[in-house]
Amino acid sequence: MIDFDARVNCSVSKAFGEEFLYEHKSGLSYPVTGVFHDGFRRQVFDSDGTPAMATSDPFVGVRMVELRERYGQNDILVRKKTGVRYRIAEPQPDGMGWINFKLKVSA
């Protein structure tokens, strides 16, 4: 069997990852490497031609082996590069050792 995490996830994390601080609701904080994708906003048109906005929340992908506690909604990730704090809005594990966290900017 192929170790997908070691062959793929680890390589992606090393090539594209940056440092985050994971703040678990238990109070435990520790560094993780994550691949950050910023949200976007663009104008789209409904079927009747009415303008609308399409948006995407920012998210970060992390190797699950880096998480020391069970992840959860409302845990915090701090992007070290910018200092911006994000609240985890929705954890989305992929079943292959990787998890995407949909994020919301936190106060």
Backbone as JSON Lines, residues from 0, in Angstrom:
{"i":0,"aa":"M","n":[0.83,-1.17,0.0],"ca":[0.0,0.0,0.0],"c":[0.89,1.25,0.0]}
{"i":1,"aa":"I","n":[0.46,2.28,-0.71],"ca":[1.21,3.52,-0.81],"c":[0.9,4.41,0.4]}
{"i":2,"aa":"D","n":[1.94,4.97,1.0],"ca":[1.76,5.92,2.1],"c":[1.54,7.3,1.49]}
{"i":3,"aa":"F","n":[0.28,7.62,1.23],"ca":[-0.09,8.86,0.56],"c":[0.39,10.08,1.34]}
{"i":4,"aa":"D","n":[0.28,10.02,2.66],"ca":[0.7,11.16,3.47],"c":[2.19,11.43,3.29]}
{"i":5,"aa":"A","n":[3.01,10.39,3.38],"ca":[4.46,10.56,3.26],"c":[4.88,10.99,1.86]}
{"i":6,"aa":"R","n":[4.22,10.44,0.85],"ca":[4.63,10.73,-0.53],"c":[4.05,12.01,-1.1]}
{"i":7,"aa":"V","n":[2.83,12.34,-0.74],"ca":[2.16,13.5,-1.34],"c":[1.98,14.64,-0.35]}
{"i":8,"aa":"N","n":[1.26,14.38,0.73],"ca":[0.94,15.46,1.67],"c":[2.2,16.13,2.23]}
{"i":9,"aa":"C","n":[3.18,15.32,2.58],"ca":[4.43,15.86,3.13],"c":[5.13,16.75,2.1]}
{"i":10,"aa":"S","n":[5.16,16.32,0.85],"ca":[5.81,17.1,-0.21],"c":[5.08,18.41,-0.46]}
{"i":11,"aa":"V","n":[3.75,18.37,-0.49],"ca":[2.96,19.58,-0.69],"c":[3.2,20.56,0.46]}
{"i":12,"aa":"S","n":[3.19,20.05,1.66],"ca":[3.4,20.89,2.84],"c":[4.78,21.54,2.82]}
{"i":13,"aa":"K","n":[5.81,20.78,2.46],"ca":[7.17,21.33,2.39],"c":[7.31,22.36,1.28]}
{"i":14,"aa":"A","n":[6.7,22.11,0.14],"ca":[6.85,23.0,-1.01],"c":[6.04,24.29,-0.88]}
{"i":15,"aa":"F","n":[4.83,24.19,-0.34],"ca":[3.92,25.34,-0.36],"c":[3.49,25.83,1.01]}
{"i":16,"aa":"G","n":[3.9,25.13,2.06],"ca":[3.42,25.46,3.4],"c":[4.1,26.65,4.02]}
{"i":17,"aa":"E","n":[3.42,27.2,5.02],"ca":[3.96,28.28,5.84],"c":[3.55,28.0,7.28]}
{"i":18,"aa":"E","n":[4.17,28.71,8.21],"ca":[3.93,28.41,9.62],"c":[2.67,29.1,10.15]}
{"i":19,"aa":"F","n":[1.91,28.33,10.91],"ca":[0.73,28.8,11.63],"c":[0.88,28.38,13.08]}
{"i":20,"aa":"L","n":[0.19,29.09,13.96],"ca":[0.07,28.68,15.35],"c":[-1.34,28.17,15.53]}
{"i":21,"aa":"Y","n":[-1.47,26.91,15.95],"ca":[-2.78,26.32,16.19],"c":[-3.11,26.52,17.66]}
{"i":22,"aa":"E","n":[-4.24,27.18,17.94],"ca":[-4.68,27.41,19.32],"c":[-5.94,26.57,19.56]}
{"i":23,"aa":"H","n":[-5.76,25.47,20.27],"ca":[-6.86,24.55,20.54],"c":[-7.71,25.1,21.67]}
{"i":24,"aa":"K","n":[-8.99,24.75,21.66],"ca":[-9.91,25.25,22.7],"c":[-9.52,24.79,24.11]}
{"i":25,"aa":"S","n":[-8.67,23.76,24.21],"ca":[-8.19,23.29,25.51],"c":[-7.15,24.23,26.11]}
{"i":26,"aa":"G","n":[-6.64,25.16,25.29],"ca":[-5.59,26.08,25.73],"c":[-4.23,25.72,25.18]}
{"i":27,"aa":"L","n":[-4.08,24.51,24.63],"ca":[-2.82,24.08,24.04],"c":[-2.58,24.84,22.74]}
{"i":28,"aa":"S","n":[-1.36,25.39,22.57],"ca":[-0.97,26.08,21.33],"c":[0.31,25.44,20.81]}
{"i":29,"aa":"Y","n":[0.41,25.25,19.51],"ca":[1.59,24.65,18.92],"c":[1.68,25.02,17.43]}
{"i":30,"aa":"P","n":[2.9,25.0,16.86],"ca":[3.05,25.34,15.44],"c":[2.62,24.19,14.53]}
{"i":31,"aa":"V","n":[2.04,24.55,13.4],"ca":[1.73,23.61,12.33],"c":[2.11,24.27,11.01]}
{"i":32,"aa":"T","n":[2.36,23.47,10.0],"ca":[2.62,23.98,8.66],"c":[1.35,23.8,7.85]}
{"i":33,"aa":"G","n":[0.92,24.88,7.2],"ca":[-0.31,24.82,6.42],"c":[-0.15,25.5,5.08]}
{"i":34,"aa":"V","n":[-0.95,25.05,4.12],"ca":[-0.98,25.66,2.79],"c":[-2.19,26.58,2.76]}
{"i":35,"aa":"F","n":[-1.93,27.89,2.67],"ca":[-2.98,28.9,2.78],"c":[-3.53,29.28,1.41]}
{"i":36,"aa":"H","n":[-4.85,29.4,1.34],"ca":[-5.54,29.88,0.14],"c":[-6.44,31.03,0.58]}
{"i":37,"aa":"D","n":[-6.19,32.21,0.01],"ca":[-6.99,33.37,0.38],"c":[-8.36,33.3,-0.25]}
{"i":38,"aa":"G","n":[-9.33,33.88,0.4],"ca":[-10.68,33.94,-0.17],"c":[-10.7,34.87,-1.37]}
{"i":39,"aa":"F","n":[-11.76,34.81,-2.13],"ca":[-11.89,35.71,-3.27],"c":[-13.32,36.2,-3.38]}
{"i":40,"aa":"R","n":[-13.46,37.24,-4.18],"ca":[-14.77,37.81,-4.44],"c":[-14.78,38.2,-5.92]}
{"i":41,"aa":"R","n":[-15.81,37.82,-6.62],"ca":[-15.93,38.24,-8.02],"c":[-17.39,38.41,-8.38]}
{"i":42,"aa":"Q","n":[-17.61,39.23,-9.38],"ca":[-18.98,39.47,-9.8],"c":[-19.43,38.37,-10.76]}
{"i":43,"aa":"V","n":[-20.63,37.89,-10.55],"ca":[-21.26,36.91,-11.43],"c":[-22.65,37.42,-11.76]}
{"i":44,"aa":"F","n":[-23.29,36.76,-12.69],"ca":[-24.64,37.16,-13.09],"c":[-25.58,35.98,-12.96]}
{"i":45,"aa":"D","n":[-26.73,36.23,-12.32],"ca":[-27.76,35.21,-12.22],"c":[-28.31,34.91,-13.6]}
{"i":46,"aa":"S","n":[-29.12,33.88,-13.72],"ca":[-29.68,33.48,-15.02],"c":[-30.51,34.57,-15.66]}
{"i":47,"aa":"D","n":[-31.06,35.48,-14.86],"ca":[-31.86,36.58,-15.43],"c":[-31.02,37.83,-15.69]}
{"i":48,"aa":"G","n":[-29.7,37.73,-15.5],"ca":[-28.81,38.85,-15.77],"c":[-28.56,39.76,-14.58]}
{"i":49,"aa":"T","n":[-29.17,39.46,-13.45],"ca":[-28.97,40.26,-12.26],"c":[-27.56,40.04,-11.71]}
{"i":50,"aa":"P","n":[-26.83,41.14,-11.47],"ca":[-25.48,40.97,-10.92],"c":[-25.52,40.46,-9.48]}
{"i":51,"aa":"A","n":[-24.57,39.63,-9.15],"ca":[-24.43,39.09,-7.8],"c":[-22.94,38.92,-7.52]}
{"i":52,"aa":"M","n":[-22.61,38.57,-6.3],"ca":[-21.21,38.35,-5.94],"c":[-21.01,36.87,-5.59]}
{"i":53,"aa":"A","n":[-19.94,36.31,-6.1],"ca":[-19.52,34.96,-5.7],"c":[-18.33,35.14,-4.78]}
{"i":54,"aa":"T","n":[-18.34,34.47,-3.66],"ca":[-17.24,34.59,-2.71],"c":[-16.76,33.22,-2.27]}
{"i":55,"aa":"S","n":[-15.56,33.22,-1.8],"ca":[-14.96,32.0,-1.24],"c":[-14.25,32.4,0.04]}
{"i":56,"aa":"D","n":[-14.47,31.66,1.1],"ca":[-13.77,31.92,2.35],"c":[-12.32,31.46,2.22]}
{"i":57,"aa":"P","n":[-11.41,32.08,2.96],"ca":[-10.05,31.56,2.98],"c":[-10.03,30.18,3.65]}
{"i":58,"aa":"F","n":[-9.05,29.38,3.29],"ca":[-8.88,28.09,3.96],"c":[-7.41,27.72,4.0]}
{"i":59,"aa":"V","n":[-7.09,26.81,4.89],"ca":[-5.73,26.33,5.01],"c":[-5.78,24.8,5.08]}
{"i":60,"aa":"G","n":[-4.86,24.17,4.37],"ca":[-4.73,22.72,4.39],"c":[-3.56,22.31,5.27]}
{"i":61,"aa":"V","n":[-3.77,21.3,6.11],"ca":[-2.76,20.85,7.07],"c":[-2.7,19.33,7.07]}
{"i":62,"aa":"R","n":[-1.5,18.78,7.23],"ca":[-1.37,17.34,7.42],"c":[-1.93,16.98,8.78]}
{"i":63,"aa":"M","n":[-2.79,15.99,8.83],"ca":[-3.46,15.63,10.08],"c":[-2.48,15.12,11.14]}
{"i":64,"aa":"V","n":[-1.33,14.57,10.72],"ca":[-0.35,14.09,11.7],"c":[0.24,15.23,12.52]}
{"i":65,"aa":"E","n":[0.1,16.47,12.08],"ca":[0.62,17.61,12.83],"c":[-0.3,18.05,13.96]}
{"i":66,"aa":"L","n":[-1.54,17.58,13.96],"ca":[-2.51,18.02,14.95],"c":[-2.4,17.17,16.21]}
{"i":67,"aa":"R","n":[-2.14,17.82,17.33],"ca":[-1.91,17.1,18.6],"c":[-3.19,16.81,19.36]}
{"i":68,"aa":"E","n":[-4.23,17.53,19.08],"ca":[-5.53,17.36,19.73],"c":[-6.58,17.19,18.64]}
{"i":69,"aa":"R","n":[-7.74,16.7,19.02],"ca":[-8.85,16.6,18.07],"c":[-9.23,18.02,17.64]}
{"i":70,"aa":"Y","n":[-9.17,18.28,16.35],"ca":[-9.51,19.59,15.8],"c":[-10.99,19.87,15.99]}
{"i":71,"aa":"G","n":[-11.35,21.13,15.9],"ca":[-12.77,21.45,16.05],"c":[-13.11,22.85,15.59]}
{"i":72,"aa":"Q","n":[-14.4,23.05,15.36],"ca":[-14.9,24.37,15.04],"c":[-14.53,25.32,16.16]}
{"i":73,"aa":"N","n":[-14.24,26.55,15.77],"ca":[-13.91,27.65,16.69],"c":[-12.51,27.57,17.29]}
{"i":74,"aa":"D","n":[-11.71,26.55,16.96],"ca":[-10.29,26.62,17.29],"c":[-9.71,27.76,16.46]}
{"i":75,"aa":"I","n":[-8.52,28.22,16.82],"ca":[-7.92,29.38,16.17],"c":[-6.63,28.98,15.45]}
{"i":76,"aa":"L","n":[-6.42,29.54,14.27],"ca":[-5.15,29.44,13.56],"c":[-4.63,30.86,13.37]}
{"i":77,"aa":"V","n":[-3.37,31.09,13.74],"ca":[-2.74,32.39,13.54],"c":[-1.71,32.24,12.43]}
{"i":78,"aa":"R","n":[-1.88,33.01,11.38],"ca":[-0.93,32.98,10.26],"c":[0.29,33.8,10.65]}
{"i":79,"aa":"K","n":[1.43,33.14,10.87],"ca":[2.64,33.82,11.37],"c":[3.11,34.9,10.41]}
{"i":80,"aa":"K","n":[2.96,34.68,9.12],"ca":[3.43,35.63,8.1],"c":[2.76,36.99,8.23]}
{"i":81,"aa":"T","n":[1.49,37.01,8.63],"ca":[0.72,38.26,8.68],"c":[0.23,38.61,10.08]}
{"i":82,"aa":"G","n":[0.21,37.63,10.98],"ca":[-0.33,37.85,12.32],"c":[-1.85,37.79,12.38]}
{"i":83,"aa":"V","n":[-2.5,37.52,11.26],"ca":[-3.96,37.47,11.22],"c":[-4.45,36.21,11.92]}
{"i":84,"aa":"R","n":[-5.45,36.38,12.78],"ca":[-6.07,35.27,13.51],"c":[-7.32,34.83,12.76]}
{"i":85,"aa":"Y","n":[-7.45,33.52,12.57],"ca":[-8.61,32.95,11.9],"c":[-9.29,31.95,12.82]}
{"i":86,"aa":"R","n":[-10.6,31.96,12.81],"ca":[-11.41,30.97,13.53],"c":[-11.74,29.86,12.55]}
{"i":87,"aa":"I","n":[-11.62,28.62,12.97],"ca":[-11.99,27.5,12.11],"c":[-13.51,27.43,12.05]}
{"i":88,"aa":"A","n":[-14.04,27.65,10.86],"ca":[-15.49,27.63,10.65],"c":[-15.98,26.23,10.31]}
{"i":89,"aa":"E","n":[-15.16,25.51,9.55],"ca":[-15.58,24.16,9.13],"c":[-14.37,23.3,8.83]}
{"i":90,"aa":"P","n":[-14.11,22.26,9.61],"ca":[-13.04,21.32,9.29],"c":[-13.52,20.35,8.19]}
{"i":91,"aa":"Q","n":[-12.65,20.09,7.2],"ca":[-13.01,19.22,6.09],"c":[-11.9,18.2,5.83]}
{"i":92,"aa":"P","n":[-11.86,17.1,6.59],"ca":[-10.85,16.07,6.34],"c":[-11.1,15.38,5.0]}
{"i":93,"aa":"D","n":[-10.01,15.01,4.32],"ca":[-10.18,14.39,2.99],"c":[-10.07,12.87,2.99]}
{"i":94,"aa":"G","n":[-9.8,12.26,4.14],"ca":[-9.69,10.8,4.19],"c":[-8.34,10.27,3.75]}
{"i":95,"aa":"M","n":[-7.42,11.18,3.39],"ca":[-6.09,10.77,2.92],"c":[-4.99,11.4,3.76]}
{"i":96,"aa":"G","n":[-5.33,11.81,4.99],"ca":[-4.33,12.37,5.88],"c":[-4.18,13.87,5.81]}
{"i":97,"aa":"W","n":[-5.07,14.53,5.11],"ca":[-5.02,15.98,4.94],"c":[-6.36,16.55,5.41]}
{"i":98,"aa":"I","n":[-6.32,17.76,5.95],"ca":[-7.57,18.41,6.35],"c":[-7.55,19.86,5.91]}
{"i":99,"aa":"N","n":[-8.63,20.29,5.31],"ca":[-8.81,21.7,4.98],"c":[-9.68,22.33,6.04]}
{"i":100,"aa":"F","n":[-9.25,23.49,6.51],"ca":[-10.04,24.25,7.47],"c":[-10.58,25.49,6.78]}
{"i":101,"aa":"K","n":[-11.91,25.57,6.61],"ca":[-12.51,26.82,6.15],"c":[-12.39,27.8,7.3]}
{"i":102,"aa":"L","n":[-11.99,29.03,6.98],"ca":[-11.65,30.01,8.0],"c":[-12.52,31.25,7.94]}
{"i":103,"aa":"K","n":[-12.63,31.9,9.07],"ca":[-13.24,33.23,9.19],"c":[-12.25,34.08,9.98]}
{"i":104,"aa":"V","n":[-12.07,35.34,9.56],"ca":[-11.18,36.22,10.3],"c":[-11.73,36.4,11.71]}
{"i":105,"aa":"S","n":[-10.85,36.28,12.69],"ca":[-11.24,36.36,14.1],"c":[-10.73,37.66,14.7]}
{"i":106,"aa":"A","n":[-11.39,38.12,15.74],"ca":[-10.97,39.36,16.41],"c":[-9.74,39.11,17.25]}
